[in-house]
CSV table of C-alpha atoms in Angstrom, one decimal:
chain,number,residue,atom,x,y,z
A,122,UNK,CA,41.5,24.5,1.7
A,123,UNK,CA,37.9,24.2,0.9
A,124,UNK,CA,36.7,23.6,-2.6
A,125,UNK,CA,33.3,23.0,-4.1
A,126,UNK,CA,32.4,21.4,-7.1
A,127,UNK,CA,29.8,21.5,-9.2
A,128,UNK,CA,29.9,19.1,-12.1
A,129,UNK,CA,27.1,19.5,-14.3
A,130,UNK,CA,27.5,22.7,-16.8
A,131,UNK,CA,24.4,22.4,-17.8
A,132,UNK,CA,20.7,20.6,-17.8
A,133,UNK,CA,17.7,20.6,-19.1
A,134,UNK,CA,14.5,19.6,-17.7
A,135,UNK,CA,10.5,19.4,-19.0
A,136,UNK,CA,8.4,22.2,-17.2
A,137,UNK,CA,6.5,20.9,-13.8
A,138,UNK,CA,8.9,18.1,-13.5
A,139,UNK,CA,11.3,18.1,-10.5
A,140,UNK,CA,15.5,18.3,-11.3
A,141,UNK,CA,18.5,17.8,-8.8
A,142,UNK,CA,21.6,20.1,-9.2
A,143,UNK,CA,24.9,18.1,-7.3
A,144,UNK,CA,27.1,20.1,-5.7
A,145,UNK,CA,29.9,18.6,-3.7
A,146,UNK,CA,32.0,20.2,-1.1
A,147,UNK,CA,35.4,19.1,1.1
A,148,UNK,CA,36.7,20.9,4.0
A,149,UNK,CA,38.1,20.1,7.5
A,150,UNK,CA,36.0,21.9,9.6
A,151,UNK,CA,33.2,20.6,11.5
A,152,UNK,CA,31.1,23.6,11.1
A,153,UNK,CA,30.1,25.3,7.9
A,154,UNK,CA,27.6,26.6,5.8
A,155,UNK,CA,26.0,25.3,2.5
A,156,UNK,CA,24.0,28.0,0.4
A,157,UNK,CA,22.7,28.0,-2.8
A,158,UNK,CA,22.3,31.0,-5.6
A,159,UNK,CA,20.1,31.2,-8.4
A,160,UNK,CA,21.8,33.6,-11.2
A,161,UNK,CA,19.2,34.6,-14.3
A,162,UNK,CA,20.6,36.3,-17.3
A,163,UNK,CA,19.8,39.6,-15.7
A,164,UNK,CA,22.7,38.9,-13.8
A,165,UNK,CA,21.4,39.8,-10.1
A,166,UNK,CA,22.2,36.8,-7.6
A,167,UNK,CA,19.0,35.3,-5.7
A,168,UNK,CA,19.3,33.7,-2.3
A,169,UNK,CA,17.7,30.9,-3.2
A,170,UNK,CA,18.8,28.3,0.5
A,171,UNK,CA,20.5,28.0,3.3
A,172,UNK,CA,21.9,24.8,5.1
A,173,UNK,CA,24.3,24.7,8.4
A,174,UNK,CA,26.4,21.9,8.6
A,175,UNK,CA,24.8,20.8,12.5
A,176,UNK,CA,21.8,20.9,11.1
A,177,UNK,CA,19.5,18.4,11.3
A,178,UNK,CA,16.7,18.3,8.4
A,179,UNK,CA,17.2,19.3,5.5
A,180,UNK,CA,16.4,22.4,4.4
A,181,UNK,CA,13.0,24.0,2.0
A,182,UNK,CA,11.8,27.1,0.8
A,183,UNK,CA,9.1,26.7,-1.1
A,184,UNK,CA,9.5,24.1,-4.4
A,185,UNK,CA,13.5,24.3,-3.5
A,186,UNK,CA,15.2,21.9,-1.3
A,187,UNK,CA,18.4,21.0,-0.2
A,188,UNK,CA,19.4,17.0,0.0
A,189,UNK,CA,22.6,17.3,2.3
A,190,UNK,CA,24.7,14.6,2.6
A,191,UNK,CA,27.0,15.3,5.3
A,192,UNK,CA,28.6,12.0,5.6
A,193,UNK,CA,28.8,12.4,1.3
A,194,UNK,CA,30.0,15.9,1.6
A,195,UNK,CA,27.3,17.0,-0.9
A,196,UNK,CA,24.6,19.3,-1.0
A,197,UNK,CA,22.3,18.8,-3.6
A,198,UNK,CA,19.9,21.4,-4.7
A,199,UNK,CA,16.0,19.7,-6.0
A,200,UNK,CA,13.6,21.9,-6.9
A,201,UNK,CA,10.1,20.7,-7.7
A,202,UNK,CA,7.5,21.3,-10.3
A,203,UNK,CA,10.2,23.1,-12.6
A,204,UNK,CA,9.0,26.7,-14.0
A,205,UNK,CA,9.9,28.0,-17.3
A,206,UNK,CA,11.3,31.1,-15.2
A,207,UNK,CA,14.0,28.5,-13.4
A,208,UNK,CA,16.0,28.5,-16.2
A,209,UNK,CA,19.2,30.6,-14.8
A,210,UNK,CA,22.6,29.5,-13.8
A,211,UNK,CA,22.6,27.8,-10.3
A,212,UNK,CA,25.5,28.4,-7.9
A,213,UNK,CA,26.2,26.7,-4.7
A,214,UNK,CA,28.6,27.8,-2.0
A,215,UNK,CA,30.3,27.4,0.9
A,216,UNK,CA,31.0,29.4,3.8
A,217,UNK,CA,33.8,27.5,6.7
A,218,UNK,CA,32.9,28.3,10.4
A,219,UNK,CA,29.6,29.7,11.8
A,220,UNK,CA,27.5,31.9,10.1
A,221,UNK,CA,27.7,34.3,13.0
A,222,UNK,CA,31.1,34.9,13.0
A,223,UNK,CA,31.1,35.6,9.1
A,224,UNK,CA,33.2,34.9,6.4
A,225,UNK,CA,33.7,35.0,2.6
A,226,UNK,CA,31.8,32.0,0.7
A,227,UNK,CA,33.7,29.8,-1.9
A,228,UNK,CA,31.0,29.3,-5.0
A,229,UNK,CA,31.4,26.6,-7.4
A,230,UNK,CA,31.4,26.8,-11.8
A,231,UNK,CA,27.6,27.5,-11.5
A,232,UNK,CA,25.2,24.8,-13.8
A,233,UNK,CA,22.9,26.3,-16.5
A,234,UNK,CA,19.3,24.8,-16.0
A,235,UNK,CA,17.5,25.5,-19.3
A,236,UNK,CA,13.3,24.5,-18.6
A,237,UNK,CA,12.1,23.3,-21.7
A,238,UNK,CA,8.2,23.8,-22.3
D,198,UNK,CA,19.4,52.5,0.5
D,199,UNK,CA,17.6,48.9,0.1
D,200,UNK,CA,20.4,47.2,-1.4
D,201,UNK,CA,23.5,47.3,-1.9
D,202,UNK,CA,24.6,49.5,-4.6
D,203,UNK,CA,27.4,49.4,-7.5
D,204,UNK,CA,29.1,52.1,-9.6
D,205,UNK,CA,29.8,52.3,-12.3
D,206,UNK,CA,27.1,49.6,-14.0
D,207,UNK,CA,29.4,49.7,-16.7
D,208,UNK,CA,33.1,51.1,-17.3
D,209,UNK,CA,34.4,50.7,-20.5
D,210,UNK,CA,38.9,51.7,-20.6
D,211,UNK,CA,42.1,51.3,-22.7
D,212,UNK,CA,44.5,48.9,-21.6
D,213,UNK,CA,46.9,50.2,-18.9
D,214,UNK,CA,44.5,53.0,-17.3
D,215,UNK,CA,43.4,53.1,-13.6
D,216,UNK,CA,39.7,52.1,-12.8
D,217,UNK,CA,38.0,52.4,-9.4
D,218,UNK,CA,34.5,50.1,-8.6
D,219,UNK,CA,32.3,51.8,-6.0
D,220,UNK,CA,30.0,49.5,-3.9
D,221,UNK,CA,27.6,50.6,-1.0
D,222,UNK,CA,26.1,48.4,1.3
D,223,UNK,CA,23.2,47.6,2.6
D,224,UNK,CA,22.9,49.9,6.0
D,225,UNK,CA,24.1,47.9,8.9
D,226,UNK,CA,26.1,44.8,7.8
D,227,UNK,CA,29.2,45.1,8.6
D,228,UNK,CA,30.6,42.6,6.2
D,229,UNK,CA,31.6,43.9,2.8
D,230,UNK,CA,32.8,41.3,-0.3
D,231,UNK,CA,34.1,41.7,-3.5
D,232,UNK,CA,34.0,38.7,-6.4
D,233,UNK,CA,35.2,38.8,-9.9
D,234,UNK,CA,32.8,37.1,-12.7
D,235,UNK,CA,34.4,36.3,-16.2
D,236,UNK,CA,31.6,35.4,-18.8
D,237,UNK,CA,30.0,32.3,-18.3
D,238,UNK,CA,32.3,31.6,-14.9
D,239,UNK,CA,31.7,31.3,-11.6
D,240,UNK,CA,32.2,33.7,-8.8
D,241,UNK,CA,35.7,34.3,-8.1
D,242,UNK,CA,36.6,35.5,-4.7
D,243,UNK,CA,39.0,38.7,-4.3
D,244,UNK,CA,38.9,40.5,-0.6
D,245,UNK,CA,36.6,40.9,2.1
D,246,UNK,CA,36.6,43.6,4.6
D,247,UNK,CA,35.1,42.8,8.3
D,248,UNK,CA,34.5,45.3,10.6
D,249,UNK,CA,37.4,47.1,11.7
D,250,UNK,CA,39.8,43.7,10.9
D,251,UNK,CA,41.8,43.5,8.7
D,252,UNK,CA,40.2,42.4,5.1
D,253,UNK,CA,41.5,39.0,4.1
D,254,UNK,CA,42.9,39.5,0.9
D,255,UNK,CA,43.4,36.1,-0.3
D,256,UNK,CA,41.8,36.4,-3.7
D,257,UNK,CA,44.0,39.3,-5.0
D,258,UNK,CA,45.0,38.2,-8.1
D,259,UNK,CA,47.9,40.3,-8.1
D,260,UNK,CA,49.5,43.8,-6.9
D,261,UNK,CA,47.3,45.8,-9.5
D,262,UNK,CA,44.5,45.3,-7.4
D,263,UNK,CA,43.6,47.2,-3.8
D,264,UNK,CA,40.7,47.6,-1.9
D,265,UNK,CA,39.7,49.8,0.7
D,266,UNK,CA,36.6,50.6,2.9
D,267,UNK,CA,36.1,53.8,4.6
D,268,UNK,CA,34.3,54.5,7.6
D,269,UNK,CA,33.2,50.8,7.8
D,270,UNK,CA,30.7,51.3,5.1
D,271,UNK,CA,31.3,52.5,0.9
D,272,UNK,CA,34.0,50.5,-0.1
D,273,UNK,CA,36.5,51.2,-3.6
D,274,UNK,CA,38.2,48.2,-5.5
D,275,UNK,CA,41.1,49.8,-8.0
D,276,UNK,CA,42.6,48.1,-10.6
D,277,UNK,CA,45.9,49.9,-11.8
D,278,UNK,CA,46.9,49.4,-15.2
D,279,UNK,CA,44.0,47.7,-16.3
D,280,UNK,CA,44.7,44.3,-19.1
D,281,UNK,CA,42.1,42.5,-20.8
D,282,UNK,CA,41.8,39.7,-18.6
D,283,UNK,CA,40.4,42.0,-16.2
D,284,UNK,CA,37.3,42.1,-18.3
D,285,UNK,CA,34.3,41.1,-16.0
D,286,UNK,CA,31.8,42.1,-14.0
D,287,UNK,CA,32.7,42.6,-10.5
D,288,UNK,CA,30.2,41.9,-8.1
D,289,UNK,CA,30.3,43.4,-4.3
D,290,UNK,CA,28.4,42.1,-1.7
D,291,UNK,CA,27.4,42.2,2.1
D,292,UNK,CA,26.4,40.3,5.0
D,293,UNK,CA,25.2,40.9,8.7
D,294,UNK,CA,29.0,39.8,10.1
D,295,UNK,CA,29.4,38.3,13.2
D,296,UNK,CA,27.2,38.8,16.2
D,297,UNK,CA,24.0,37.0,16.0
D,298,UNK,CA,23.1,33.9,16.8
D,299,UNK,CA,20.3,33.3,13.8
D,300,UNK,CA,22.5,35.1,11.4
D,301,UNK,CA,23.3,32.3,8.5
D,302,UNK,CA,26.3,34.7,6.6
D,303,UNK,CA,23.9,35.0,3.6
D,304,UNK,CA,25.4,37.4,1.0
D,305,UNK,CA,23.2,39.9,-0.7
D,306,UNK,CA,25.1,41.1,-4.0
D,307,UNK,CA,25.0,44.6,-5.7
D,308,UNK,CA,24.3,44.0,-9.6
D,309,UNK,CA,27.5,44.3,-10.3
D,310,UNK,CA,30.5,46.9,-12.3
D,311,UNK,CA,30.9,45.0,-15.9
D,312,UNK,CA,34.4,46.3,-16.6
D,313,UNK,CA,35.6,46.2,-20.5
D,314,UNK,CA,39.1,46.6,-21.2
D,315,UNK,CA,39.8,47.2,-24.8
């Protein structure tokens, strides 16, 4: 069964400094996908990242990145130069088998980033 | 349309009525999800729909709730006999589906039905 974990309800972090969400993952198959949400208080879900488990560098878009730690099983999510509009719940996920053959994604509890100014 | 669309935004019932969630997806994915989200949860998975497979409906949390999709495209969750615990929001989502290579299985979610039960 796959699970993801996400153990930090909430953080707070000073605006234009960098923050790392964990996010921790287990399944059994070799191939999966890693992605991460951003949630404001609108409620709409952003795409905020992708990562595929053969991949080889980790993955950025923009001031997010993802530190993946296969051999870890986590997935990290760092995002740089923090913005008063990051504060929003973050989400990871996790989808088992190639992204081109589909499937549902497991999410974990979320954590609340709160940017202080 | 653009995205994909939800109805009602909001529904607001007595305990023990019938409530159907509408969701549209985005034209072309083939993939259609649907997710419950108590307050201040996560995303909980119910049933998703995949082409003309059947839809794994693992997340069901029990009888009350169905799902169908007709035509491949607009899909309907029902909730019969509605209790408060099913007070959330229920989001509905989409994805490409199988097929193509590039194709990472990124979900793009409708804003979602927030469902009241009094």
């Amino acid at each position: 069964a796959q699970k993801i974990t996400q153990t930090q309800p909430g953080m707070f972090v000073q605006e234009k400094e960098a923050v790392t969400l964990d996010c921790t993952y287990d399944t059994s198959d070799p191939s999966y996908g890693l992605f991460w949400y951003k949630q404001p208080s609108s409620g709409e879900m952003i795409f905020l990242i992708y990562q595929g488990s053969y991949d080889q560098q980790n993955a950025t878009e923009g001031r997010y990145s993802l530190n993946f730690q296969k051999a870890r099983k986590s997935a990290n999510l760092v995002i740089s130069a923090s913005q008063l509009g990051d504060s929003a719940m973050y989400f990871c996920a996790m989808r088992e088998g190639p992204g081109n053959q589909g499937g549902k994604l497991i999410f974990g509890q979320g954590t609340e980033l709160s940017v202080k100014p | 349309g653009a995205g994909v669309s939800q109805s009602p935004s909001n529904k607001v019932t007595e305990k023990g009525k019938d409530v159907e969630l509408r969701c549209d997806p985005i034209s072309g994915h083939t993939a259609l999800y649907w997710y419950r989200q108590s307050l201040g949860q996560g995303l909980e998975f119910l049933i998703y729909f995949q082409g003309n497979s059947a839809p794994d409906k693992s997340g069901l949390p029990s009888d009350r709730f169905s799902a169908e999709r007709t035509g491949g495209s607009v899909s309907t969750l029902t909730i019969q006999r509605t209790q408060q615990e099913d007070s959330a929001v229920y989001l509905c989502a989409s994805s490409l589906g199988p097929g193509l290579a590039a194709n990472t299985g990124e979900l793009f979610f409708g804003e979602g039905s927030r469902l009241t039960v009094l």
